[in-house]
Coordinates of C-alpha atoms and ligand atoms in Angstrom, one line a residue:
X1 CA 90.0 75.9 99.2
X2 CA 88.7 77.4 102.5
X3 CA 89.7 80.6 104.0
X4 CA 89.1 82.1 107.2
X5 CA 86.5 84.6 106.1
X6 CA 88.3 87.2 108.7
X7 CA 91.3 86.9 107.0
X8 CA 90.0 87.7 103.1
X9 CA 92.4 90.4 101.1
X10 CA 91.8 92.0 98.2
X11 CA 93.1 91.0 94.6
X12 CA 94.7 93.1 91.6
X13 CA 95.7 91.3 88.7
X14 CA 97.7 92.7 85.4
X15 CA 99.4 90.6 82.9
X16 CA 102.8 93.0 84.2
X17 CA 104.0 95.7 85.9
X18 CA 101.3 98.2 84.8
X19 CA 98.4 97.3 87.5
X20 CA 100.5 99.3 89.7
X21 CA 99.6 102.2 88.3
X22 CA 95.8 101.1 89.5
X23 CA 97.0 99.5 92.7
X24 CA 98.8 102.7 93.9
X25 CA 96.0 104.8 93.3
X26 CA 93.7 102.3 95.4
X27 CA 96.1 101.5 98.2
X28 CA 95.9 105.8 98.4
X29 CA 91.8 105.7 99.1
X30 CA 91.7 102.4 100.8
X31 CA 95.1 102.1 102.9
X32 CA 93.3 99.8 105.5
X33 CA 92.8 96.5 103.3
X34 CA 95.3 93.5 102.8
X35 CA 96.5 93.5 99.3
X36 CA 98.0 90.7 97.4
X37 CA 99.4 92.2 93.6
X38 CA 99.8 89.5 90.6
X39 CA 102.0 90.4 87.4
X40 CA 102.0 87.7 85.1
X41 CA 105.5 89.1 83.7
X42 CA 106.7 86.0 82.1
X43 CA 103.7 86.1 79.8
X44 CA 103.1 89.6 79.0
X45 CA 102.3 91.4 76.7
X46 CA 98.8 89.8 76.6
X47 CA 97.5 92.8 74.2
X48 CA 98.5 90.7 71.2
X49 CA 97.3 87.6 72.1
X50 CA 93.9 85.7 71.1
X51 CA 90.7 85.9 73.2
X52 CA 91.2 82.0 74.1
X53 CA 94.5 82.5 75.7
X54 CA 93.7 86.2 77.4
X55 CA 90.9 84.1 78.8
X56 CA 92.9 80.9 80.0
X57 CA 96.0 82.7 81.2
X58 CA 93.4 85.5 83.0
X59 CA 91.7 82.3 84.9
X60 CA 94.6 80.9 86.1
X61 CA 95.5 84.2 87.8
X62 CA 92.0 84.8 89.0
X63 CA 92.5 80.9 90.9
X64 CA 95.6 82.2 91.7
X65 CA 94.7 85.4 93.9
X66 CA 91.4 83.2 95.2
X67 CA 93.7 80.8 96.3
X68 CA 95.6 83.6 98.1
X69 CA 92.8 84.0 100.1
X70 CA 91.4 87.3 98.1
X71 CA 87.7 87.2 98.0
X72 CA 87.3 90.6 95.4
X73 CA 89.8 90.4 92.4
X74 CA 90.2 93.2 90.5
X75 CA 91.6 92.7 87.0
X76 CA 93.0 96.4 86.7
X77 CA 94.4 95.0 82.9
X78 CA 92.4 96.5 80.2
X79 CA 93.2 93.8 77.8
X80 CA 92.0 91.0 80.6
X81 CA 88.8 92.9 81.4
X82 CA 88.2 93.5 77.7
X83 CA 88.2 89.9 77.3
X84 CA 88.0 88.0 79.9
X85 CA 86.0 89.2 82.3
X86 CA 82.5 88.8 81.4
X87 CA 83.4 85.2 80.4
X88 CA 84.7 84.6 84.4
X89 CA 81.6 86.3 85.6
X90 CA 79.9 84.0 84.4
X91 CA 81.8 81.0 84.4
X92 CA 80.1 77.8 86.2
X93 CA 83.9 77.2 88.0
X94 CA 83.4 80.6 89.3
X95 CA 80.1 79.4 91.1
X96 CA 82.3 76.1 91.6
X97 CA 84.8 78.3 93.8
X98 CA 81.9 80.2 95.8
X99 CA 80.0 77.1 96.7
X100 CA 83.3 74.9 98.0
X101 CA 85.0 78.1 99.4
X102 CA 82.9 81.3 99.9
X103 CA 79.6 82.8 98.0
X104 CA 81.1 86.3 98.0
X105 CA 83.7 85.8 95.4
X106 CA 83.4 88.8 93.0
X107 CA 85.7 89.6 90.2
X108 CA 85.7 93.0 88.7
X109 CA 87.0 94.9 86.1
X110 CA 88.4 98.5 84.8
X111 CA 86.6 99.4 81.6
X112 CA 82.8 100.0 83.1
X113 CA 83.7 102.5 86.0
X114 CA 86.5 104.4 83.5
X115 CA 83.3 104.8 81.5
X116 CA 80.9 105.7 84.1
X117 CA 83.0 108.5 84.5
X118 CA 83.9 109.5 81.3
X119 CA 80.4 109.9 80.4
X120 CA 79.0 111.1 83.7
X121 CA 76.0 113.7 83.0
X122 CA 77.6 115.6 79.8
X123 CA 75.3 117.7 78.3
X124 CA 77.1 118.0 75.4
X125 CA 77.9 115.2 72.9
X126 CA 81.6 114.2 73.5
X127 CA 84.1 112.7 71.0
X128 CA 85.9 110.5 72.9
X129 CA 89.3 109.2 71.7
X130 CA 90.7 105.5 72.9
X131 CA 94.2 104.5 73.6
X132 CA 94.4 100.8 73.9
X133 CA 95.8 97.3 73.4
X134 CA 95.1 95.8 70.1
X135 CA 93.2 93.3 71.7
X136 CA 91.1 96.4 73.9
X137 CA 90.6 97.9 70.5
X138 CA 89.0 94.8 68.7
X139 CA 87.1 93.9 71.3
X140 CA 84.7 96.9 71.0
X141 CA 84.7 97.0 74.9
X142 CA 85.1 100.4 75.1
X143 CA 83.1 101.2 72.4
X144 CA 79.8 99.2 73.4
X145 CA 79.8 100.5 77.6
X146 CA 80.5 104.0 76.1
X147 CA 77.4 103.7 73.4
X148 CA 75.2 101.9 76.3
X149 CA 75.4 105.0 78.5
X150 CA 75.3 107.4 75.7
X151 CA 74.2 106.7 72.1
X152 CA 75.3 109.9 70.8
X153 CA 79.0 109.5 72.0
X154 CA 81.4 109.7 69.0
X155 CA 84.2 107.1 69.9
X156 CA 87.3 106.6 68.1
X157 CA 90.1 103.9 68.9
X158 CA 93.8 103.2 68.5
X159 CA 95.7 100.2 69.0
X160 CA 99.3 100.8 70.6
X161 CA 101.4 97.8 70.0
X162 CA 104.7 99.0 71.0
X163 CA 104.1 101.2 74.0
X164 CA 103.7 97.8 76.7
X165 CA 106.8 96.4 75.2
X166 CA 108.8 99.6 75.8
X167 CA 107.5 99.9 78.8
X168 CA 107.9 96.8 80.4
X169 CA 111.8 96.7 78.7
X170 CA 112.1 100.1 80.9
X171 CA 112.4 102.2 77.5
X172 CA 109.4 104.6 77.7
X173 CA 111.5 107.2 79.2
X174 CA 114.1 107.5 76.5
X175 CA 114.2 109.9 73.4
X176 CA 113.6 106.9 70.9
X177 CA 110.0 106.4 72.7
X178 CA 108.8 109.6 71.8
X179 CA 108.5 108.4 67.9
X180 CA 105.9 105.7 68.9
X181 CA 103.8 107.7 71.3
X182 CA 103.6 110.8 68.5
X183 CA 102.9 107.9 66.3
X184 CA 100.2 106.6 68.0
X185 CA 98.5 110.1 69.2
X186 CA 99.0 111.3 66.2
X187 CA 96.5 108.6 64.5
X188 CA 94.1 108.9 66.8
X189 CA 93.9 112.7 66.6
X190 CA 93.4 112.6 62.3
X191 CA 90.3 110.2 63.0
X192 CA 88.1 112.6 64.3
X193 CA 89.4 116.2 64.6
X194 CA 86.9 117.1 67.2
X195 CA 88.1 114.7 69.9
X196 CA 88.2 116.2 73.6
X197 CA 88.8 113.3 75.6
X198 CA 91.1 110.8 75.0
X199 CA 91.0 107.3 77.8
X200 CA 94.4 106.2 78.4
X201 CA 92.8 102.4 78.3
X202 CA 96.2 100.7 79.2
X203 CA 97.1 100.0 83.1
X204 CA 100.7 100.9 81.2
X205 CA 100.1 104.3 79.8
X206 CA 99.9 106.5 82.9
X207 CA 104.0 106.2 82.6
X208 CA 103.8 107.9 78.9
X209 CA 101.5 110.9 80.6
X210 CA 104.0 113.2 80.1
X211 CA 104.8 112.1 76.0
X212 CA 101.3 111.7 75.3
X213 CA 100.2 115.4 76.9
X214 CA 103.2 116.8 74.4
X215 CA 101.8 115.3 71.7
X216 CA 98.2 116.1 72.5
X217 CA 96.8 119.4 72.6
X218 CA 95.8 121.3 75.3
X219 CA 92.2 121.4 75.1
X220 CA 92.2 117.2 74.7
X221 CA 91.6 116.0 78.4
X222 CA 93.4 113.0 79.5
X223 CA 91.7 110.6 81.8
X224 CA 93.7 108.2 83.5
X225 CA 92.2 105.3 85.2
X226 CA 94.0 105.0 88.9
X227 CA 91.8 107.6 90.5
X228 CA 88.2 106.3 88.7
X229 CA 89.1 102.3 89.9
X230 CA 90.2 103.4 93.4
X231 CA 86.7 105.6 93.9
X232 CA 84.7 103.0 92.1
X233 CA 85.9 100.3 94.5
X234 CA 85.8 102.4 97.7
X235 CA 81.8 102.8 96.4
X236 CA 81.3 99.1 95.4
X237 CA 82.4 98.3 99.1
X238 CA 80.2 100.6 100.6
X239 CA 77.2 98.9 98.8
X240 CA 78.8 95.7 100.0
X241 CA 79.1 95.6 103.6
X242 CA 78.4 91.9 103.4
X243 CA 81.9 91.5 101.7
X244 CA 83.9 94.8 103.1
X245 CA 83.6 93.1 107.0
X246 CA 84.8 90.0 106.1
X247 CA 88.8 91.7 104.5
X248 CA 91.4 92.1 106.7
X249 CA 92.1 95.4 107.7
X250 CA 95.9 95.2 108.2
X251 CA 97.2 97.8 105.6
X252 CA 99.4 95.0 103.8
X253 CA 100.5 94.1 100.5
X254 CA 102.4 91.3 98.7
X255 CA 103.6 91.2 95.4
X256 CA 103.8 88.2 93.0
X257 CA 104.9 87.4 89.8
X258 CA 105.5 84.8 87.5
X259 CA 108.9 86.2 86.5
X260 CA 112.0 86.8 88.2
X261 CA 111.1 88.6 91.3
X262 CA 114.3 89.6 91.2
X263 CA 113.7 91.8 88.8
X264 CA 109.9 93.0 89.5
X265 CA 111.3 94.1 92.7
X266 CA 113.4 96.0 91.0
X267 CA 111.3 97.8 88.7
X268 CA 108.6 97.7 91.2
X269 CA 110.1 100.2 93.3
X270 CA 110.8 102.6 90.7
X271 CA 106.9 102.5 89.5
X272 CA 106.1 102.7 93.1
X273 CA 108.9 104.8 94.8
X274 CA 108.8 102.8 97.0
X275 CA 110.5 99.3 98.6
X276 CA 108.8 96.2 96.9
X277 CA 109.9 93.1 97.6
X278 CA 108.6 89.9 95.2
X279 CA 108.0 86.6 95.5
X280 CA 107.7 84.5 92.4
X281 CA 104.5 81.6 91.8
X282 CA 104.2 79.2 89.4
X283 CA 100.6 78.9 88.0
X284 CA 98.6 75.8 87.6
Ligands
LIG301 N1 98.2 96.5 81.1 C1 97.3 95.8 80.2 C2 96.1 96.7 79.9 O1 95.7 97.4 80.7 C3 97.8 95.3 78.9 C4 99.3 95.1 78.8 C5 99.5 93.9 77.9 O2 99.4 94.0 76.7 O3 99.9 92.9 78.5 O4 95.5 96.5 78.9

């Protein structure tokens, strides 16, 4: 599909509501692009789900937002990025798309800038602690990028089954809630006693912060990913200037979903605090 090249917007994919956490953080540093949000609502929670179906339903969204006319998707899902993204980067249909619409297509993910700056120059060795999908966890993603960039790095993971569903039920806030995140943190924390950083590696989890911090100590930072994907992608454009001229620099966004948009309006605003009004598409 063709696209005037002055008109190209910018992508962010999650499988729900969670990529806003991500989406705010970059629509903060890079207020001037067009945006176009996709929550695949009907079909989350993808952290459960096999790699073959993260992949398939990840494409279709990807096609999706291309056909939108983004040129630079961002999967800001953890789960997606874990395990789809490396397979799209190098998918022939990817190539497929550049050649028939544009040869800047780019597709990015979450897990390799969260790690870049985990890592950054530490001089000491750090234990880092992982909060993740089950399917983040068993893919070894965060494992592998953290062990590329430092050998040493002790890193410990654990899967969080029930925090996207209360979550995306609008249940993370209640009293009940607190049992699962102590749970979870809890589990983590008896792995390795010397743990002093702990990646919220969930597009979801930023909206347990404050349950998480009462359940973790102190001392244990907490990195959270909106900041780290907004700086990363402000740099990555700056290297690009091929790709940054050719988005649209009309300080939009539009939100879609494969649910009721009804209803991601809804809880749209309250993630964002601010009026969000959704349309709903139906994926091929
Ligand atoms: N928000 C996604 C992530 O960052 C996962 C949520 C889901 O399980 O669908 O991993």
């Amino acid at each position: 599909m063709f696209h005037n090249i002055l008109f190209m917007k910018i992508g962010v994919f999650d499988s729900g509501y969670g990529g806003l956490t991500i989406l705010s953080k970059i629509r903060e540093r890079l207020p001037q692009y067009d945006y176009v949000y996709l929550g695949d609502n009907a079909r989350t929670p993808y952290g459960t789900r096999s790699f073959e179906v993260i992949y398939a339903y990840t494409w279709q969204c990807v096609r999706r937002l291309f056909d939108e006319g983004c040129e630079l998707v961002i999967l800001a899902c953890n789960t997606a990025s874990a395990k789809a993204l490396r397979s799209i980067q190098q998918c022939e249909l990817l190539d497929v798309w550049k050649t028939e619409g544009s040869d800047r297509k780019r597709v990015l993910g979450v897990i390799r800038p969260t790690v870049e700056m985990v890592i950054g120059d530490q001089a000491k060795t750090p234990h880092v602690g992982v909060l993740a999908t089950p399917g983040t966890v068993a893919s070894q993603s965060y494992v592998i990028e953290i062990n590329k960039l430092m050998p040493q790095a002790v890193v410990t993971q654990q899967a969080c089954p029930m925090w996207v569903p209360l979550i995306e039920a609008g249940e993370h806030t209640v009293e009940g809630a607190d049992f699962f995140v102590k749970k979870y943190v809890n589990e983590l924390l008896s792995k390795d006693r010397q743990i002093d950083r702990i990646i919220l590696g969930c597009t979801h989890y930023p909206l347990l912060y404050d349950k998480i911090r009462q359940f973790t100590p102190p001392s244990v930072k907490l990195i959270v990913q909106g900041d780290i994907v907004a700086s990363s992608l402000a740099d990555y454009l700056k290297r690009h200037s091929e790709l940054e001229r050719c988005l649209n620099k009309g300080g939009t966004c539009r939100y879609l979903t494969t649910e009721h948009p009804e209803k991601f309006s809804e809880s749209a605003t309250l993630f964002l605090s601010e009026p969000v009004s959704a349309e709903y598409v139906a994926l091929k």
